[in-house]
Amino acid sequence: MASTPASSPLSSRRQRPKPNRQVKPWEWFWLTLWLLLLTGSGVFCGWALMWLTRIPPLPDCDQITPFHSESDLLFCAEAQARTGEPNSLVQSVLLTANWPRTHSKYDEAQDVLKDASEQILVLANRWAQAGKLEAAVDLAEKIPLNTPLRKPAQAVIFEWRQDWEQGRAIEAELKPALAASDWELAKTHLQAFKSLKSDYWRTTRYVFWQQQFLIEQRAWDQLLQARDLANTNQIENLRQAVDLARAIDLRSQVWPAAEKDIDAWSKTVLDVALQRWQVGNRDSAMELARVVPPSPDLLPAAQELLALSHAQVLAQQAEPSGEGLVPRYGQLFGLMAALSAVDRLPTTSPYGTSDLASEASREQLSEQLEDLRRLTFSDRVARLGQRITYQWAMHQAQLVAIDRPRRIQGQTLVAQWQANLQRIADRPILTEARRLARPGTIPALETAIARAAAVEIGRALRVEAQTLIAEWQQEIQVIEDRPILDAAVALAEQDQLSEAIAEANKIAPGRALHSRAQGLVQEWTASIQIAEDKPILDRAKELAYGGSLTAAINLAGQIAPGRALSGEARTAIALWKAERAYIWSIWEAEGRPVPGGGSSATTESE
């Protein structure tokens, strides 16, 4: 038996289990401190990395100063140059001017400086061409000294000022020429604007003075015509002269002279008007005084007559007129002015006995004013377009009594508002009818027609309703007759033209598709006739080419008038007859017998 070998002391130690080792407190302290330091250093490194890689904040360009960094200055200069605004462009120039050449970003700054300066010059030139010279000069001078575009800016400013001096000199010579009515000299000065460089003078001011030239010419012509009328010493012509002179444009230089003539002529006209009034010719006196303008220099009697005539004009202008007799504020103010002028006449005035100044006329004017106020306000309320506003306006208009001057105007407005009320009431019916017709089927269209027919005769929307009904009836007819027309077309495509014609003729006259069907019938009928007559015409042409002109003529004549090839056949027959006549004339000249000439012989040309 083999014996178990004895264990060595070394093997015994290896097999003995190790006891658990206790960690001492001071070891725990150092381990914790080491972990805290490791964690803290990681956080610190992460924060440092974020700080190093973060995007720096953009500078506030509104608060930028020369003490900021060059990068901030350049950034703000570029940003402000992009805006294109005058103040921003100037700021951009100032931020990039006078940078030292040794600076690393000098070239970039110069690019921004040039771009902003160019934009300043473009904008300043635009202002100069618009006539804003001082603003343009002030902006262009903002380009600093010792910058690339300073000299060009000064050159442009000098050019602008030169143009302005020349333009003002031309205007200084043109104005007196127009005042003296020297049209040829004025035209010469006017053309001088074209020699200037600035668009402002070559276009804007040229157009202005060209219009002024026309105004002056027209004004002088009117004044000369008025003076010619006044020189006839006839009161009617003098009245027309005053009227014509008062129409002269106030912007013209002629007006001061015209005003003096008007004052002189007006006194004469008023004197005659007063004489006519005194002899009882009141209508003629009022007619004369009507053209005279108001003036504080007139005598009391003349002023009273003038006021009375103007009051009459205002009262006439306040009469109802225009589409629908719609009241206007101008009529209201005119009537108030007329009544005020009549009321201001003194009790001792000789014109107090006139028709307009009579008690009855004043009472009528007062009634008109009261009713016109009522109708004007009612019309404004009715314009709100609501049922209640129309009803209120109609009630107010009905208050104008039958015997009042504005009664007809009030009733006309009532009729209009009633029509609008009918539209409000019936519009939902038509809206519903349109909704019902939307599917486009026969039942839907019939239902829509029945709904639209609910709009009664005499209502404001009756015509519109009947128009819709007619459209929908046509749509129904199209739906009903479309299969017939489609069947006819299908037969025609199969060359069954006679059957197609018979099918298309089933669509009765007056139906929506009748005209379309008849157009197809005509096309197919023509195709049938061409098919029938084409061989005849071709055979006739063969005979004619062979020299048998008479036979060709007789054969082509078988194509009856009105058929598709009738026109072509008639043209060919006429040609062949002319050719045959020419041949016969040659035979006759040669002494040969010709058909109809007594010879019974036949030839090939017959």
mmCIF file of C-alpha atoms in Angstrom, residues 52-266:
data_model
loop_
_atom_site.group_PDB
_atom_site.id
_atom_site.type_symbol
_atom_site.label_atom_id
_atom_site.label_comp_id
_atom_site.label_asym_id
_atom_site.label_seq_id
_atom_site.Cartn_x
_atom_site.Cartn_y
_atom_site.Cartn_z
ATOM 1 C CA LEU A 52 -11.856 78.307 -22.827
ATOM 2 C CA THR A 53 -14.225 77.080 -25.558
ATOM 3 C CA ARG A 54 -17.239 79.352 -24.901
ATOM 4 C CA ILE A 55 -18.360 81.938 -27.542
ATOM 5 C CA PRO A 56 -17.613 85.427 -26.267
ATOM 6 C CA PRO A 57 -20.701 87.720 -25.937
ATOM 7 C CA LEU A 58 -21.419 90.111 -28.786
ATOM 8 C CA PRO A 59 -20.715 93.775 -28.075
ATOM 9 C CA ASP A 60 -23.555 96.260 -27.685
ATOM 10 C CA CYS A 61 -23.017 98.394 -30.801
ATOM 11 C CA ASP A 62 -25.282 101.144 -29.478
ATOM 12 C CA GLN A 63 -22.846 101.650 -26.586
ATOM 13 C CA ILE A 64 -19.600 101.095 -28.514
ATOM 14 C CA THR A 65 -16.728 103.489 -27.769
ATOM 15 C CA PRO A 66 -13.114 103.797 -28.998
ATOM 16 C CA PHE A 67 -12.008 102.124 -25.774
ATOM 17 C CA HIS A 68 -13.481 98.774 -26.821
ATOM 18 C CA SER A 69 -11.289 96.115 -28.391
ATOM 19 C CA GLU A 70 -10.427 96.326 -32.089
ATOM 20 C CA SER A 71 -12.444 93.171 -32.753
ATOM 21 C CA ASP A 72 -15.526 94.757 -31.191
ATOM 22 C CA LEU A 73 -15.006 97.969 -33.150
ATOM 23 C CA LEU A 74 -14.682 96.088 -36.423
ATOM 24 C CA PHE A 75 -17.695 93.908 -35.668
ATOM 25 C CA CYS A 76 -19.910 96.906 -34.918
ATOM 26 C CA ALA A 77 -18.611 98.809 -37.956
ATOM 27 C CA GLU A 78 -19.550 95.898 -40.236
ATOM 28 C CA ALA A 79 -22.976 95.508 -38.585
ATOM 29 C CA GLN A 80 -23.801 99.208 -38.891
ATOM 30 C CA ALA A 81 -22.626 99.343 -42.511
ATOM 31 C CA ARG A 82 -25.086 96.559 -43.350
ATOM 32 C CA THR A 83 -28.081 98.554 -42.107
ATOM 33 C CA GLY A 84 -27.770 101.230 -44.796
ATOM 34 C CA GLU A 85 -29.156 103.868 -42.393
ATOM 35 C CA PRO A 86 -27.470 107.304 -42.535
ATOM 36 C CA ASN A 87 -26.523 107.519 -38.839
ATOM 37 C CA SER A 88 -25.322 103.915 -38.778
ATOM 38 C CA LEU A 89 -23.194 104.468 -41.878
ATOM 39 C CA VAL A 90 -21.583 107.548 -40.333
ATOM 40 C CA GLN A 91 -20.870 105.593 -37.142
ATOM 41 C CA SER A 92 -19.358 102.778 -39.196
ATOM 42 C CA VAL A 93 -17.021 105.255 -40.911
ATOM 43 C CA LEU A 94 -15.957 106.800 -37.621
ATOM 44 C CA LEU A 95 -15.201 103.396 -36.073
ATOM 45 C CA THR A 96 -12.886 102.381 -38.924
ATOM 46 C CA ALA A 97 -11.180 105.678 -39.731
ATOM 47 C CA ASN A 98 -7.585 106.441 -38.691
ATOM 48 C CA TRP A 99 -6.546 102.876 -37.907
ATOM 49 C CA PRO A 100 -2.741 102.494 -37.991
ATOM 50 C CA ARG A 101 -1.349 100.667 -40.990
ATOM 51 C CA THR A 102 0.573 98.348 -38.688
ATOM 52 C CA HIS A 103 -2.609 96.999 -37.180
ATOM 53 C CA SER A 104 -3.283 93.338 -37.985
ATOM 54 C CA LYS A 105 -6.865 94.096 -39.084
ATOM 55 C CA TYR A 106 -6.085 97.296 -40.972
ATOM 56 C CA ASP A 107 -7.108 95.855 -44.362
ATOM 57 C CA GLU A 108 -10.432 94.618 -43.001
ATOM 58 C CA ALA A 109 -11.102 98.017 -41.447
ATOM 59 C CA GLN A 110 -10.292 99.740 -44.752
ATOM 60 C CA ASP A 111 -12.758 97.509 -46.598
ATOM 61 C CA VAL A 112 -15.532 98.411 -44.148
ATOM 62 C CA LEU A 113 -14.561 102.101 -44.336
ATOM 63 C CA LYS A 114 -14.723 102.152 -48.130
ATOM 64 C CA ASP A 115 -18.044 100.257 -48.224
ATOM 65 C CA ALA A 116 -19.689 102.570 -45.671
ATOM 66 C CA SER A 117 -18.303 105.686 -47.387
ATOM 67 C CA GLU A 118 -19.607 104.530 -50.771
ATOM 68 C CA GLN A 119 -23.048 103.933 -49.264
ATOM 69 C CA ILE A 120 -22.962 107.423 -47.729
ATOM 70 C CA LEU A 121 -22.181 108.981 -51.111
ATOM 71 C CA VAL A 122 -24.914 106.973 -52.840
ATOM 72 C CA LEU A 123 -27.468 108.000 -50.221
ATOM 73 C CA ALA A 124 -26.336 111.628 -50.256
ATOM 74 C CA ASN A 125 -26.573 111.732 -54.044
ATOM 75 C CA ARG A 126 -30.099 110.326 -53.834
ATOM 76 C CA TRP A 127 -31.025 113.127 -51.461
ATOM 77 C CA ALA A 128 -29.441 115.705 -53.734
ATOM 78 C CA GLN A 129 -31.402 114.425 -56.729
ATOM 79 C CA ALA A 130 -34.563 114.724 -54.628
ATOM 80 C CA GLY A 131 -33.815 118.398 -53.954
ATOM 81 C CA LYS A 132 -32.467 117.999 -50.393
ATOM 82 C CA LEU A 133 -29.165 119.730 -51.082
ATOM 83 C CA GLU A 134 -28.227 120.804 -47.552
ATOM 84 C CA ALA A 135 -29.024 117.388 -46.104
ATOM 85 C CA ALA A 136 -27.003 115.714 -48.877
ATOM 86 C CA VAL A 137 -24.011 118.004 -48.313
ATOM 87 C CA ASP A 138 -24.177 117.530 -44.557
ATOM 88 C CA LEU A 139 -24.197 113.732 -44.967
ATOM 89 C CA ALA A 140 -21.371 113.651 -47.525
ATOM 90 C CA GLU A 141 -19.198 115.855 -45.310
ATOM 91 C CA LYS A 142 -19.419 113.233 -42.559
ATOM 92 C CA ILE A 143 -16.773 111.242 -44.444
ATOM 93 C CA PRO A 144 -13.641 112.031 -42.378
ATOM 94 C CA LEU A 145 -10.432 113.617 -43.609
ATOM 95 C CA ASN A 146 -7.591 111.368 -44.710
ATOM 96 C CA THR A 147 -9.973 108.605 -45.814
ATOM 97 C CA PRO A 148 -10.087 107.160 -49.343
ATOM 98 C CA LEU A 149 -13.428 108.719 -50.384
ATOM 99 C CA ARG A 150 -12.996 112.150 -48.827
ATOM 100 C CA LYS A 151 -11.777 113.788 -52.048
ATOM 101 C CA PRO A 152 -14.519 112.218 -54.234
ATOM 102 C CA ALA A 153 -17.054 113.432 -51.676
ATOM 103 C CA GLN A 154 -15.747 116.988 -51.894
ATOM 104 C CA ALA A 155 -15.816 116.821 -55.680
ATOM 105 C CA VAL A 156 -19.437 115.670 -55.676
ATOM 106 C CA ILE A 157 -20.431 118.397 -53.220
ATOM 107 C CA PHE A 158 -18.797 121.002 -55.439
ATOM 108 C CA GLU A 159 -20.714 119.633 -58.467
ATOM 109 C CA TRP A 160 -24.019 119.751 -56.586
ATOM 110 C CA ARG A 161 -23.475 123.333 -55.476
ATOM 111 C CA GLN A 162 -22.543 124.384 -59.004
ATOM 112 C CA ASP A 163 -25.745 122.845 -60.383
ATOM 113 C CA TRP A 164 -27.792 124.544 -57.690
ATOM 114 C CA GLU A 165 -26.299 127.950 -58.432
ATOM 115 C CA GLN A 166 -26.935 127.547 -62.160
ATOM 116 C CA GLY A 167 -30.463 126.212 -61.569
ATOM 117 C CA ARG A 168 -31.391 129.100 -59.303
ATOM 118 C CA ALA A 169 -29.953 131.542 -61.819
ATOM 119 C CA ILE A 170 -32.137 130.012 -64.556
ATOM 120 C CA GLU A 171 -35.213 130.280 -62.319
ATOM 121 C CA ALA A 172 -34.380 133.900 -61.528
ATOM 122 C CA GLU A 173 -34.445 134.692 -65.261
ATOM 123 C CA LEU A 174 -37.394 132.435 -66.107
ATOM 124 C CA LYS A 175 -39.831 133.901 -63.601
ATOM 125 C CA PRO A 176 -39.718 137.489 -64.970
ATOM 126 C CA ALA A 177 -40.034 136.157 -68.511
ATOM 127 C CA LEU A 178 -43.245 134.365 -67.562
ATOM 128 C CA ALA A 179 -44.534 137.445 -65.752
ATOM 129 C CA ALA A 180 -43.899 139.523 -68.889
ATOM 130 C CA SER A 181 -45.555 136.828 -71.041
ATOM 131 C CA ASP A 182 -42.367 136.582 -73.122
ATOM 132 C CA TRP A 183 -43.009 132.980 -74.114
ATOM 133 C CA GLU A 184 -40.050 132.584 -76.456
ATOM 134 C CA LEU A 185 -37.571 133.812 -73.852
ATOM 135 C CA ALA A 186 -39.256 131.624 -71.226
ATOM 136 C CA LYS A 187 -38.870 128.566 -73.490
ATOM 137 C CA THR A 188 -35.173 129.345 -73.914
ATOM 138 C CA HIS A 189 -34.662 129.498 -70.161
ATOM 139 C CA LEU A 190 -36.749 126.378 -69.711
ATOM 140 C CA GLN A 191 -34.521 124.411 -72.084
ATOM 141 C CA ALA A 192 -31.461 125.583 -70.140
ATOM 142 C CA PHE A 193 -32.439 123.143 -67.363
ATOM 143 C CA LYS A 194 -31.533 120.295 -69.718
ATOM 144 C CA SER A 195 -27.870 121.348 -69.698
ATOM 145 C CA LEU A 196 -27.506 120.731 -65.953
ATOM 146 C CA LYS A 197 -26.151 117.462 -64.574
ATOM 147 C CA SER A 198 -28.487 117.004 -61.617
ATOM 148 C CA ASP A 199 -31.677 115.002 -62.175
ATOM 149 C CA TYR A 200 -33.394 117.343 -59.747
ATOM 150 C CA TRP A 201 -32.962 120.311 -62.091
ATOM 151 C CA ARG A 202 -33.140 118.403 -65.369
ATOM 152 C CA THR A 203 -36.341 116.584 -64.410
ATOM 153 C CA THR A 204 -38.127 117.729 -61.253
ATOM 154 C CA ARG A 205 -37.676 121.469 -61.599
ATOM 155 C CA TYR A 206 -37.980 121.323 -65.374
ATOM 156 C CA VAL A 207 -41.373 119.611 -65.092
ATOM 157 C CA PHE A 208 -42.462 122.125 -62.423
ATOM 158 C CA TRP A 209 -41.605 125.130 -64.564
ATOM 159 C CA GLN A 210 -43.053 123.518 -67.658
ATOM 160 C CA GLN A 211 -46.382 123.192 -65.839
ATOM 161 C CA GLN A 212 -46.012 126.757 -64.585
ATOM 162 C CA PHE A 213 -45.377 127.860 -68.168
ATOM 163 C CA LEU A 214 -48.666 126.277 -69.252
ATOM 164 C CA ILE A 215 -50.490 127.814 -66.280
ATOM 165 C CA GLU A 216 -49.164 131.267 -67.138
ATOM 166 C CA GLN A 217 -50.047 130.906 -70.814
ATOM 167 C CA ARG A 218 -53.573 129.759 -70.015
ATOM 168 C CA ALA A 219 -54.009 132.527 -67.437
ATOM 169 C CA TRP A 220 -52.863 135.243 -69.849
ATOM 170 C CA ASP A 221 -55.176 133.888 -72.545
ATOM 171 C CA GLN A 222 -58.113 133.976 -70.117
ATOM 172 C CA LEU A 223 -57.278 137.515 -69.014
ATOM 173 C CA LEU A 224 -56.949 138.758 -72.589
ATOM 174 C CA GLN A 225 -60.283 137.169 -73.507
ATOM 175 C CA ALA A 226 -61.886 138.760 -70.435
ATOM 176 C CA ARG A 227 -60.462 142.164 -71.326
ATOM 177 C CA ASP A 228 -61.728 141.855 -74.905
ATOM 178 C CA LEU A 229 -65.208 141.111 -73.532
ATOM 179 C CA ALA A 230 -65.022 144.015 -71.096
ATOM 180 C CA ASN A 231 -63.930 146.434 -73.814
ATOM 181 C CA THR A 232 -67.210 145.934 -75.685
ATOM 182 C CA ASN A 233 -68.946 148.007 -72.967
ATOM 183 C CA GLN A 234 -71.899 145.614 -72.979
ATOM 184 C CA ILE A 235 -73.127 144.580 -69.547
ATOM 185 C CA GLU A 236 -73.648 140.925 -70.493
ATOM 186 C CA ASN A 237 -70.113 140.695 -71.877
ATOM 187 C CA LEU A 238 -68.806 142.434 -68.773
ATOM 188 C CA ARG A 239 -70.553 139.849 -66.604
ATOM 189 C CA GLN A 240 -68.922 137.080 -68.647
ATOM 190 C CA ALA A 241 -65.561 138.865 -68.326
ATOM 191 C CA VAL A 242 -65.828 138.808 -64.523
ATOM 192 C CA ASP A 243 -66.811 135.153 -64.574
ATOM 193 C CA LEU A 244 -63.919 134.257 -66.908
ATOM 194 C CA ALA A 245 -61.324 136.257 -64.961
ATOM 195 C CA ARG A 246 -62.353 134.662 -61.662
ATOM 196 C CA ALA A 247 -61.536 131.254 -63.174
ATOM 197 C CA ILE A 248 -57.847 132.205 -63.615
ATOM 198 C CA ASP A 249 -55.479 129.947 -61.676
ATOM 199 C CA LEU A 250 -54.454 131.617 -58.408
ATOM 200 C CA ARG A 251 -50.934 130.150 -58.746
ATOM 201 C CA SER A 252 -50.240 132.229 -61.838
ATOM 202 C CA GLN A 253 -48.437 135.529 -61.783
ATOM 203 C CA VAL A 254 -51.323 136.940 -63.828
ATOM 204 C CA TRP A 255 -53.727 136.754 -60.897
ATOM 205 C CA PRO A 256 -52.791 140.101 -59.222
ATOM 206 C CA ALA A 257 -53.500 141.968 -62.481
ATOM 207 C CA ALA A 258 -56.659 139.935 -63.026
ATOM 208 C CA GLU A 259 -57.838 140.714 -59.496
ATOM 209 C CA LYS A 260 -57.595 144.451 -60.147
ATOM 210 C CA ASP A 261 -59.614 144.107 -63.345
ATOM 211 C CA ILE A 262 -62.205 141.960 -61.539
ATOM 212 C CA ASP A 263 -62.647 144.634 -58.850
ATOM 213 C CA ALA A 264 -63.141 147.379 -61.442
ATOM 214 C CA TRP A 265 -65.522 145.337 -63.589
ATOM 215 C CA SER A 266 -67.458 144.107 -60.538
#
